[in-house]
Amino acid sequence: MIRLNYKRPTELTNVSRTKLIIHPTCISSYNIVKTLAGRDLLGEINIIVAETPFDVVRYGVWSVPLLVVDEKPVAARSFNP
């Protein structure tokens, strides 16, 4: 089991240009986070858990996981990290 110490989007302090938007019940989101953890890359990316409609609207989430770089979506659904 992977434990995420994530913060709400308003609490982010990491200045990474890359965000990974996930949902806690999405298996694809889990698999990508697990892969990133296995490669010791979780500190390089801001992980945002989209649990509320506010999160969905703010980031324009149409599917999770969603990879965002420089505020632009670059990959969605199942993708290889």
PDB file of C-alpha atoms in Angstrom:
ATOM      1  CA  MET A   1       0.000   0.000   0.000  1.00  0.00           C
ATOM      2  CA  ILE A   2       1.311   3.447  -0.925  1.00  0.00           C
ATOM      3  CA  ARG A   3       0.640   6.252   1.501  1.00  0.00           C
ATOM      4  CA  LEU A   4       0.404   9.661  -0.095  1.00  0.00           C
ATOM      5  CA  ASN A   5       1.084  12.743   1.927  1.00  0.00           C
ATOM      6  CA  TYR A   6      -0.755  14.969  -0.488  1.00  0.00           C
ATOM      7  CA  LYS A   7      -2.019  18.466   0.090  1.00  0.00           C
ATOM      8  CA  ARG A   8      -5.011  20.309  -1.205  1.00  0.00           C
ATOM      9  CA  PRO A   9      -4.239  22.378  -4.330  1.00  0.00           C
ATOM     10  CA  THR A  10      -4.249  25.588  -2.282  1.00  0.00           C
ATOM     11  CA  GLU A  11      -1.534  24.190   0.018  1.00  0.00           C
ATOM     12  CA  LEU A  12       1.036  23.203  -2.598  1.00  0.00           C
ATOM     13  CA  THR A  13       4.530  24.405  -1.838  1.00  0.00           C
ATOM     14  CA  ASN A  14       6.455  22.414  -4.439  1.00  0.00           C
ATOM     15  CA  VAL A  15       7.241  24.645  -7.407  1.00  0.00           C
ATOM     16  CA  SER A  16       7.222  21.755  -9.852  1.00  0.00           C
ATOM     17  CA  ARG A  17       5.816  22.582 -13.255  1.00  0.00           C
ATOM     18  CA  THR A  18       4.279  19.111 -13.377  1.00  0.00           C
ATOM     19  CA  LYS A  19       1.053  18.032 -11.700  1.00  0.00           C
ATOM     20  CA  LEU A  20      -0.556  14.627 -11.676  1.00  0.00           C
ATOM     21  CA  ILE A  21      -4.271  14.775 -10.995  1.00  0.00           C
ATOM     22  CA  ILE A  22      -5.674  11.529  -9.653  1.00  0.00           C
ATOM     23  CA  HIS A  23      -8.780  10.157  -7.986  1.00  0.00           C
ATOM     24  CA  PRO A  24      -8.512   7.906  -4.919  1.00  0.00           C
ATOM     25  CA  THR A  25     -10.680   5.130  -6.370  1.00  0.00           C
ATOM     26  CA  CYS A  26      -9.124   5.060  -9.865  1.00  0.00           C
ATOM     27  CA  ILE A  27      -6.975   1.986 -10.495  1.00  0.00           C
ATOM     28  CA  SER A  28      -5.026   3.746 -13.275  1.00  0.00           C
ATOM     29  CA  SER A  29      -4.212   6.579 -10.878  1.00  0.00           C
ATOM     30  CA  TYR A  30      -3.031   4.044  -8.305  1.00  0.00           C
ATOM     31  CA  ASN A  31      -0.843   2.226 -10.833  1.00  0.00           C
ATOM     32  CA  ILE A  32       0.867   5.422 -11.982  1.00  0.00           C
ATOM     33  CA  VAL A  33       1.512   6.581  -8.412  1.00  0.00           C
ATOM     34  CA  LYS A  34       2.858   3.122  -7.566  1.00  0.00           C
ATOM     35  CA  THR A  35       5.205   3.242 -10.566  1.00  0.00           C
ATOM     36  CA  LEU A  36       6.423   6.749  -9.683  1.00  0.00           C
ATOM     37  CA  ALA A  37       7.022   5.649  -6.087  1.00  0.00           C
ATOM     38  CA  GLY A  38       8.989   2.626  -7.286  1.00  0.00           C
ATOM     39  CA  ARG A  39      11.210   4.933  -9.327  1.00  0.00           C
ATOM     40  CA  ASP A  40      11.558   7.395  -6.430  1.00  0.00           C
ATOM     41  CA  LEU A  41       9.942  10.190  -8.453  1.00  0.00           C
ATOM     42  CA  LEU A  42       7.078  11.242  -6.192  1.00  0.00           C
ATOM     43  CA  GLY A  43       9.071  14.239  -4.940  1.00  0.00           C
ATOM     44  CA  GLU A  44       9.405  15.584  -8.480  1.00  0.00           C
ATOM     45  CA  ILE A  45       5.708  16.055  -9.129  1.00  0.00           C
ATOM     46  CA  ASN A  46       2.745  17.663  -7.405  1.00  0.00           C
ATOM     47  CA  ILE A  47       0.037  15.072  -6.877  1.00  0.00           C
ATOM     48  CA  ILE A  48      -3.443  16.502  -6.673  1.00  0.00           C
ATOM     49  CA  VAL A  49      -6.320  14.331  -5.575  1.00  0.00           C
ATOM     50  CA  ALA A  50      -9.442  15.500  -7.407  1.00  0.00           C
ATOM     51  CA  GLU A  51     -12.152  14.630  -4.922  1.00  0.00           C
ATOM     52  CA  THR A  52     -14.435  17.633  -5.242  1.00  0.00           C
ATOM     53  CA  PRO A  53     -16.239  19.325  -8.132  1.00  0.00           C
ATOM     54  CA  PHE A  54     -14.066  22.382  -7.429  1.00  0.00           C
ATOM     55  CA  ASP A  55     -10.931  20.385  -8.259  1.00  0.00           C
ATOM     56  CA  VAL A  56     -12.497  19.050 -11.439  1.00  0.00           C
ATOM     57  CA  VAL A  57     -13.486  22.525 -12.646  1.00  0.00           C
ATOM     58  CA  ARG A  58     -10.240  24.209 -11.593  1.00  0.00           C
ATOM     59  CA  TYR A  59      -8.045  21.812 -13.544  1.00  0.00           C
ATOM     60  CA  GLY A  60     -10.465  21.039 -16.359  1.00  0.00           C
ATOM     61  CA  VAL A  61     -10.295  17.360 -15.522  1.00  0.00           C
ATOM     62  CA  TRP A  62     -12.095  15.230 -18.070  1.00  0.00           C
ATOM     63  CA  SER A  63     -10.377  12.000 -17.106  1.00  0.00           C
ATOM     64  CA  VAL A  64      -8.006  10.718 -14.435  1.00  0.00           C
ATOM     65  CA  PRO A  65      -5.155  10.326 -14.174  1.00  0.00           C
ATOM     66  CA  LEU A  66      -4.366  13.618 -15.885  1.00  0.00           C
ATOM     67  CA  LEU A  67      -0.818  14.863 -16.350  1.00  0.00           C
ATOM     68  CA  VAL A  68      -0.476  18.655 -16.502  1.00  0.00           C
ATOM     69  CA  VAL A  69       2.729  20.516 -17.395  1.00  0.00           C
ATOM     70  CA  ASP A  70       2.870  24.311 -17.241  1.00  0.00           C
ATOM     71  CA  GLU A  71      -0.895  24.363 -16.606  1.00  0.00           C
ATOM     72  CA  LYS A  72      -1.574  22.487 -19.878  1.00  0.00           C
ATOM     73  CA  PRO A  73      -2.927  18.926 -19.991  1.00  0.00           C
ATOM     74  CA  VAL A  74      -0.453  16.665 -21.787  1.00  0.00           C
ATOM     75  CA  ALA A  75      -1.680  13.116 -21.070  1.00  0.00           C
ATOM     76  CA  ALA A  76      -4.853  11.528 -19.774  1.00  0.00           C
ATOM     77  CA  ARG A  77      -6.226   8.135 -18.811  1.00  0.00           C
ATOM     78  CA  SER A  78      -3.805   5.224 -18.772  1.00  0.00           C
ATOM     79  CA  PHE A  79      -0.323   6.248 -19.822  1.00  0.00           C
ATOM     80  CA  ASN A  80       3.174   4.992 -19.103  1.00  0.00           C
ATOM     81  CA  PRO A  81       5.202   7.206 -16.756  1.00  0.00           C
TER      82      PRO A  81
END
